[in-house]
Coordinates of C-alpha atoms in Angstrom, one line a residue:
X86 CA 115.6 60.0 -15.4
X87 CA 112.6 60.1 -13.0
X88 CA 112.6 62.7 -10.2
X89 CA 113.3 61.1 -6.7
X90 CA 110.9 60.6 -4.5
X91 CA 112.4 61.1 -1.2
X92 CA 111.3 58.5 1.7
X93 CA 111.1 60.2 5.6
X94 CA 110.8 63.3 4.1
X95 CA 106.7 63.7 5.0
X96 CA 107.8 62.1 8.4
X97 CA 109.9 64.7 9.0
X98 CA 107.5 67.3 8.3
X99 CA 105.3 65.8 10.7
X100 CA 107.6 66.1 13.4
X101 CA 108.4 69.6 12.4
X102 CA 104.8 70.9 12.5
X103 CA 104.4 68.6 16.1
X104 CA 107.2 70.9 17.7
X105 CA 105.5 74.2 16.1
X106 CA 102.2 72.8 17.6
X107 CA 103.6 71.9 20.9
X108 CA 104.5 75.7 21.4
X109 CA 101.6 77.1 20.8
X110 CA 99.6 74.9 23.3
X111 CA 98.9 76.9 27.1
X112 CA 101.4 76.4 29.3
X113 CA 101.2 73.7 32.0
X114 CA 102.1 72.8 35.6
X115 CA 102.1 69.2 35.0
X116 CA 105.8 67.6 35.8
X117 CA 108.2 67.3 32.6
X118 CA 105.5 68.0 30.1
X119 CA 106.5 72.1 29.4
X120 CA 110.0 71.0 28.9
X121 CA 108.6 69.6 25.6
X122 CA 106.9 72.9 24.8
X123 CA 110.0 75.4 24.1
X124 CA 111.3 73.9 20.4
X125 CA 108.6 75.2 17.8
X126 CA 110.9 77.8 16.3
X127 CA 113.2 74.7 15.9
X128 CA 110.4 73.0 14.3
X129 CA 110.5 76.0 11.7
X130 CA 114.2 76.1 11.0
X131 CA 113.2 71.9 10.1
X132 CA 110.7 73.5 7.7
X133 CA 113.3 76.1 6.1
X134 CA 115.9 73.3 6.1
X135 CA 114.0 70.5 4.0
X136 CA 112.7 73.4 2.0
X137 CA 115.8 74.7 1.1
X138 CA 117.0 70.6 0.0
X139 CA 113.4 70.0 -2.5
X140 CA 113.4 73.3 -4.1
X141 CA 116.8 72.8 -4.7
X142 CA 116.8 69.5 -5.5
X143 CA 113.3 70.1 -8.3
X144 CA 115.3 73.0 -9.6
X145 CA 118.6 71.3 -9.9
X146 CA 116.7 68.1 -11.6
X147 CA 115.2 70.6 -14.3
X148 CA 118.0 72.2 -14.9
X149 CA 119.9 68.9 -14.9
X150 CA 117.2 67.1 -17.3
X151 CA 115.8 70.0 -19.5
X152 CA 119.2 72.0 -19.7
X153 CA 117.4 75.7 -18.6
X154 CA 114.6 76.6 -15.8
X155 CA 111.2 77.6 -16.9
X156 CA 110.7 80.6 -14.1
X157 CA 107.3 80.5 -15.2
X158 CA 106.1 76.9 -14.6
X159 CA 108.4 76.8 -11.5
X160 CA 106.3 79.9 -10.0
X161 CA 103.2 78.8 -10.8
X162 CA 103.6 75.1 -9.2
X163 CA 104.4 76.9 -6.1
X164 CA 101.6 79.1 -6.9
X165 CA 99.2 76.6 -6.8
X166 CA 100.3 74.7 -3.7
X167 CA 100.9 77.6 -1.5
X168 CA 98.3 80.6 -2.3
X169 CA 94.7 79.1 -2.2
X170 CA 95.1 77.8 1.3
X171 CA 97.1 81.2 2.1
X172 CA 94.6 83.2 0.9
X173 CA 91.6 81.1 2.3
X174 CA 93.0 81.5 5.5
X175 CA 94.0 85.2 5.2
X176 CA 90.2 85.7 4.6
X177 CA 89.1 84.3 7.3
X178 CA 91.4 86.1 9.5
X179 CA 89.7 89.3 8.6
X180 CA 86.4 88.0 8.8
X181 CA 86.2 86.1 12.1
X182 CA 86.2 89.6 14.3
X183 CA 83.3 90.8 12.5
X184 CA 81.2 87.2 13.0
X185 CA 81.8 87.3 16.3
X186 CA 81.0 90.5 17.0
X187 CA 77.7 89.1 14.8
X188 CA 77.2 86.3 17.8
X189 CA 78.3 88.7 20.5
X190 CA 81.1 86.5 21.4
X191 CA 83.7 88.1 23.1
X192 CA 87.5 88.4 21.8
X193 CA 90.7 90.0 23.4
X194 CA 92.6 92.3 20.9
X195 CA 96.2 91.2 20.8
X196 CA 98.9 92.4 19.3
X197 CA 99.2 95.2 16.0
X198 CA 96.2 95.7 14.0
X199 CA 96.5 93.7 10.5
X200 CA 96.7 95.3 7.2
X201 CA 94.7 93.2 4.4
X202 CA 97.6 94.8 1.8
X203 CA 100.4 93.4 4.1
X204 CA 99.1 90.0 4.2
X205 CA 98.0 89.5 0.3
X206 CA 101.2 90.4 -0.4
X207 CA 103.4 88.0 2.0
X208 CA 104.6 91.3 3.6
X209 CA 103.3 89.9 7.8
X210 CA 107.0 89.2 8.7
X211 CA 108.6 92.6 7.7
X212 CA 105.4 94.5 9.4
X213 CA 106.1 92.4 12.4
X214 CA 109.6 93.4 12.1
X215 CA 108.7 97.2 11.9
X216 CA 105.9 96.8 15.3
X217 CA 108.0 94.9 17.1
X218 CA 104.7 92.4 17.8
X219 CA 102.7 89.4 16.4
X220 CA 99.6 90.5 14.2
X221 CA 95.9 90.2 15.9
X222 CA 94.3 87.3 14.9
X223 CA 95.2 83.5 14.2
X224 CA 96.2 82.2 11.7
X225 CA 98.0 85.1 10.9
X226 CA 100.7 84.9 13.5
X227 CA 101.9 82.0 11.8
X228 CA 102.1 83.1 8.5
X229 CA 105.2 85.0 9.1
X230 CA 107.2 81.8 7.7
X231 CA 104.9 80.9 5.1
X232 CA 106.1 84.8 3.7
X233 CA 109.6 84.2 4.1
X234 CA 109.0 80.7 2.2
X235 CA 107.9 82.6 -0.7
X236 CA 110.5 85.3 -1.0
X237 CA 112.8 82.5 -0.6
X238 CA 111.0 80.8 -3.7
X239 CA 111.5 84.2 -5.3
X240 CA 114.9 84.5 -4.8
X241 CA 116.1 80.7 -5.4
X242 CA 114.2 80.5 -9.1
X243 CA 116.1 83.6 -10.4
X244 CA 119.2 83.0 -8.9
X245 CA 119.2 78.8 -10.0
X246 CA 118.0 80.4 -13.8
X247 CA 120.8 82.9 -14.1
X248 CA 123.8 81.1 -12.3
X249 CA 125.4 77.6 -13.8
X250 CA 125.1 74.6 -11.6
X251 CA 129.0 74.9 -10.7
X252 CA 128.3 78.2 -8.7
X253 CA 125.7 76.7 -6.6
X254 CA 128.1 75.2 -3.7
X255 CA 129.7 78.3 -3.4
X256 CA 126.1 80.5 -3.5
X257 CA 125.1 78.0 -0.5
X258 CA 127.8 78.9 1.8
X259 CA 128.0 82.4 0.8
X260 CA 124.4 82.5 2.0
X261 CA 125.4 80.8 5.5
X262 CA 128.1 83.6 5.8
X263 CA 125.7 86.4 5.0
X264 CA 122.6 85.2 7.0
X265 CA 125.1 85.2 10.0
X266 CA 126.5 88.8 9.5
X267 CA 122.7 90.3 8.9
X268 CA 121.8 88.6 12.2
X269 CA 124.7 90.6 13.8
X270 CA 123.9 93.7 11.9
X271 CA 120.2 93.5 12.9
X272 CA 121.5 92.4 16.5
X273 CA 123.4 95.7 16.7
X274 CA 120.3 97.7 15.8
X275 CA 117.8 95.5 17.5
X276 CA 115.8 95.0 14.8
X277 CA 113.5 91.6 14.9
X278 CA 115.1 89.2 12.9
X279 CA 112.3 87.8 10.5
X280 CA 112.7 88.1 7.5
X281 CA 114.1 85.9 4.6
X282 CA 118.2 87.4 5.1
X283 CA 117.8 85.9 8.3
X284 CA 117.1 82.5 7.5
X285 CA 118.7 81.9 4.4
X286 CA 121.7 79.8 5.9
X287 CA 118.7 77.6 7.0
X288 CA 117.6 76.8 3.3
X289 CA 121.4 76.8 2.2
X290 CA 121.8 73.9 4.7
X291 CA 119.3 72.4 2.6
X292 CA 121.0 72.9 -0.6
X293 CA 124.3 71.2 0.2
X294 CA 122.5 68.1 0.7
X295 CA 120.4 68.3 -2.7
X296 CA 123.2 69.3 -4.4
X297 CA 125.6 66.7 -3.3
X298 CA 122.6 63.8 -4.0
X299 CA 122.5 65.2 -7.5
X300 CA 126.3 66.0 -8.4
X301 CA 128.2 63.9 -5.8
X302 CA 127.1 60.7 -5.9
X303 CA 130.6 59.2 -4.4
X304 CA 130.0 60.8 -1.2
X305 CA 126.1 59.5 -0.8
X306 CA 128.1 56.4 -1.6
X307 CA 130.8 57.2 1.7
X308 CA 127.5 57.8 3.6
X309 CA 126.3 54.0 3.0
X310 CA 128.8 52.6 4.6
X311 CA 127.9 54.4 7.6
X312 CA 125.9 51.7 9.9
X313 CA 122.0 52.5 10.2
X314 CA 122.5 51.8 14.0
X315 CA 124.7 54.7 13.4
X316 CA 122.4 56.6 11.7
X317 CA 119.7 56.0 13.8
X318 CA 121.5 57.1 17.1
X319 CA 122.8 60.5 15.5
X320 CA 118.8 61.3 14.6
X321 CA 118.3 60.4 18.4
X322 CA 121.0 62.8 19.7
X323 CA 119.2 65.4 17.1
X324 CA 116.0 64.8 19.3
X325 CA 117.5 65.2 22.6
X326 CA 118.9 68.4 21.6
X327 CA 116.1 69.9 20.1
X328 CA 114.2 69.7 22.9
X329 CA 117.1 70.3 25.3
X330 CA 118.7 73.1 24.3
X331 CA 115.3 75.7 24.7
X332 CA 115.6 74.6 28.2
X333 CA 119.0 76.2 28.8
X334 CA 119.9 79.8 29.3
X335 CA 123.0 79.9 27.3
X336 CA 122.1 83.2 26.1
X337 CA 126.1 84.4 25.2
X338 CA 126.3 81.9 22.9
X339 CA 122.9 82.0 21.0
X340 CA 124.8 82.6 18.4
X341 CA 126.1 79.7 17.6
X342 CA 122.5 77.6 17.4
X343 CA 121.9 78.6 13.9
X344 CA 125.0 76.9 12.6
X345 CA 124.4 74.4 15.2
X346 CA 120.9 73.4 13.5
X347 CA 121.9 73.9 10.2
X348 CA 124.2 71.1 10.4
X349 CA 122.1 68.6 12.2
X350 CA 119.4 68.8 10.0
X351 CA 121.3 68.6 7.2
X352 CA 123.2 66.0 8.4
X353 CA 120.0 64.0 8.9
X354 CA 118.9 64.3 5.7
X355 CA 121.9 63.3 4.5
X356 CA 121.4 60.0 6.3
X357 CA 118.1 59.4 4.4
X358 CA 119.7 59.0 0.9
X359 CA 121.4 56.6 -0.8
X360 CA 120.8 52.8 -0.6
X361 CA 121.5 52.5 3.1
X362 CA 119.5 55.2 4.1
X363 CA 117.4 56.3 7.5
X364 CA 114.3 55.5 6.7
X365 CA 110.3 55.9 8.0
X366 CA 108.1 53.3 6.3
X367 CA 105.7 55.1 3.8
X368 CA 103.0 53.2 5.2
X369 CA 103.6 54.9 8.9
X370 CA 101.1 57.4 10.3
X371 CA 104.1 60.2 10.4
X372 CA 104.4 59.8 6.5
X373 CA 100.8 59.8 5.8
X374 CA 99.8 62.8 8.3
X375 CA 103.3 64.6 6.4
X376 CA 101.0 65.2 3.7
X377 CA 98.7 67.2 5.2
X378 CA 101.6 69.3 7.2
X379 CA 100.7 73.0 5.2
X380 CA 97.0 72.6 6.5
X381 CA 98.6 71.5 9.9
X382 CA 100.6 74.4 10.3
X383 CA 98.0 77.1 9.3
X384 CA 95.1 75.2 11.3
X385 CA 96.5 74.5 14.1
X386 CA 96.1 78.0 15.9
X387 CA 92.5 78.7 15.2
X388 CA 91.4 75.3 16.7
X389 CA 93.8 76.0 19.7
X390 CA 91.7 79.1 20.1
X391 CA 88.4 77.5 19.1
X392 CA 88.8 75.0 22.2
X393 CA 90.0 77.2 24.9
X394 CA 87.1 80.0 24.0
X395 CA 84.6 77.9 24.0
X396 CA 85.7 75.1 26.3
X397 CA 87.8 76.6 28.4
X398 CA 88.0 74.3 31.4
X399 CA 90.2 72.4 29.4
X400 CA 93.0 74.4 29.9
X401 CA 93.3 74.6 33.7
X402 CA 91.7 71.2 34.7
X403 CA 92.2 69.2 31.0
X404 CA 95.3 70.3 29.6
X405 CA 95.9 66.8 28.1
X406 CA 92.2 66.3 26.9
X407 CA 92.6 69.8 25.2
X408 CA 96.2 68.8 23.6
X409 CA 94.8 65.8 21.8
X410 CA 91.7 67.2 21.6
X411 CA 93.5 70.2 19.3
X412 CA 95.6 67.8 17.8
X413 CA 93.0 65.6 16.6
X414 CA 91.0 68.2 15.3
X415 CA 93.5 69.8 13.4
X416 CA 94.3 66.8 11.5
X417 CA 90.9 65.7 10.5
X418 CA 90.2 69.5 9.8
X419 CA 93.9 69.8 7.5
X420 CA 92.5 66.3 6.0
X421 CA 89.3 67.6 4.7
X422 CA 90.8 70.7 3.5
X423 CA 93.3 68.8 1.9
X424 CA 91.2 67.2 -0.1
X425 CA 88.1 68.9 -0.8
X426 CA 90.1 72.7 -1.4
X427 CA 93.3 72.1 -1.8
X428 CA 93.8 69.1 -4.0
X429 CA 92.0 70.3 -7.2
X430 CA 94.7 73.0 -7.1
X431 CA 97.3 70.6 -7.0
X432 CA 95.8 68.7 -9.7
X433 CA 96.7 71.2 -12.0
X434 CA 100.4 71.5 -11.4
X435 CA 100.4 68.7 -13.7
X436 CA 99.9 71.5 -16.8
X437 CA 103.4 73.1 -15.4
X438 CA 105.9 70.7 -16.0

């Protein structure tokens, strides 16, 4: 049996990155346009979520089709689609202060002062957790995720290879529970919550989904008969709340959003198996700018910056020049990258399976 590939899924990676992008654009006075700017952490709970489903699901499949888990070939697929960009881009965090100091270009000094161990080794998050601030420097303060994605890789290899496929249900929702109560233990001692404990209900969400697709086909089969009109306005509803519920100050019960997004994007990705599935054509611009969504993510910040230092009219008087502007840039910048750095890397995965 052939691993799945799973249509919508680059689509919805898309949109993901589009909300984390959306945030980090300058505020605006235009009517209606910054309620759309509030949802980029929801963007990165997405991220965790389908995560959390293809890890599982690739793990599950090998486990399924090979009857065991090579840790080692596992590791070093993720190795080789998530360090080389990482580390590109962890280099030229460190560099650009000293080039512009080279061109005498002037730069504001934001935020703690960056530790080259603490970066190679995916520690940002927990040394933004101790400072209680963002690192200096882009793309750094984005890269918090990217470390959390990686102890979650850590974690979900070891604990797929030693536990049999009947206890993974049960390890999902035990992780919902826990990331819940560390959340209210780290509320307590108002510690920032960023780190992997925190968002590992997001990534269980995930799993339930991949795990029911693999081992449960006769609900998948319950989900067909679901109409796609159906479908289609529940992935609609998703929207308006995503970019709704930023906009409210409902601050006693913030507790609660966590569930609350675990269960509609799991629930969407529910709806884009099976035969009757919610689908985005392959052949859409989403799907093929979905590829390019790691580049995307860790781009987008430095040509955010790049524009308003050097061009900075364009954020009082050209605020929608400078979003597509950014936007446009970032993709054909993620493009090349993609395929001039990044794909030889990926070429080799093909010796780890």
């Amino acid at each position: 049996m052939s691993r799945t590939h799973f249509h919508t899924f680059d689509a919805m990676r898309f949109f993901a990155f589009l909300l984390v992008f959306l945030l980090h654009l300058p505020k605006t006075n235009i009517p209606y346009v910054d309620f759309f700017l509030k949802s980029g952490s929801i963007g990165v709970i997405f991220f965790f979520v389908l995560s959390g489903f293809l890890i599982t699901y690739i793990l599950l499949y090998e486990k399924e089709n090979r009857g065991s888990i090579s840790l080692k070939k596992f590791f070093a697929r993720r190795i080789l689609r998530i360090w080389p960009l990482f580390y590109l881009l962890v280099a030229f965090a460190y560099l650009s202060p000293y080039l512009l100091r080279l061109f005498h270009i002037p730069f504001e000094n934001q935020g703690y002062e960056p530790r080259l161990w603490v970066s190679l080794l995916f520690a940002e998050n927990y040394m933004m957790m101790i400072t209680d601030q963002f690192p200096d420097g882009a793309p750094l303060r984005v890269m918090w995720s990217i470390c959390i994605e990686e102890h979650f890789y850590i974690l979900w290899g070891i604990l797929f290879y030693l536990l049999p496929v009947k206890r993974i249900l049960p390890l999902s929702l035990c992780c919902i529970l826990l990331a819940h109560m560390v959340r209210f233990i780290y509320a307590y001692y108002d510690i920032a919550p960023i780190d992997l404990f925190t968002h590992l209900d997001y990534f269980a969400f995930g799993a339930i989904p991949a795990y029911l697709f693999m081992y449960k086909k006769h609900t998948i089969e319950q989900l067909n008969k679901i109409p796609k009109a159906v479908k289609y306005l529940f992935a609609l509803i998703t929207l308006g709340v995503v970019f709704t519920i930023p906009n409210l100050e409902w601050e006693q019960i913030d507790y609660l959003f966590p569930l609350l997004w675990g269960i509609l994007f799991s629930v969407c990705i529910l709806f884009t198996l099976g035969s009757n599935p919610l689908r985005i054509s392959n052949n859409s611009w989403l799907t093929k700018l979905g590829l390019y969504t790691y580049g995307l993510y860790l781009y987008h910040t430095i040509i955010i910056l790049l524009l308003l230092k050097f061009i900075p009219v364009l954020q009082f008087s050209h605020w929608l020049l400078l979003s597509a502007s950014a936007l446009l840039l970032t993709i054909l910048v993620s493009i090349i990258s993609y395929r001039v750095f990044e794909k030889p890397f990926l070429r080799l995965k093909k010796h780890f399976y």
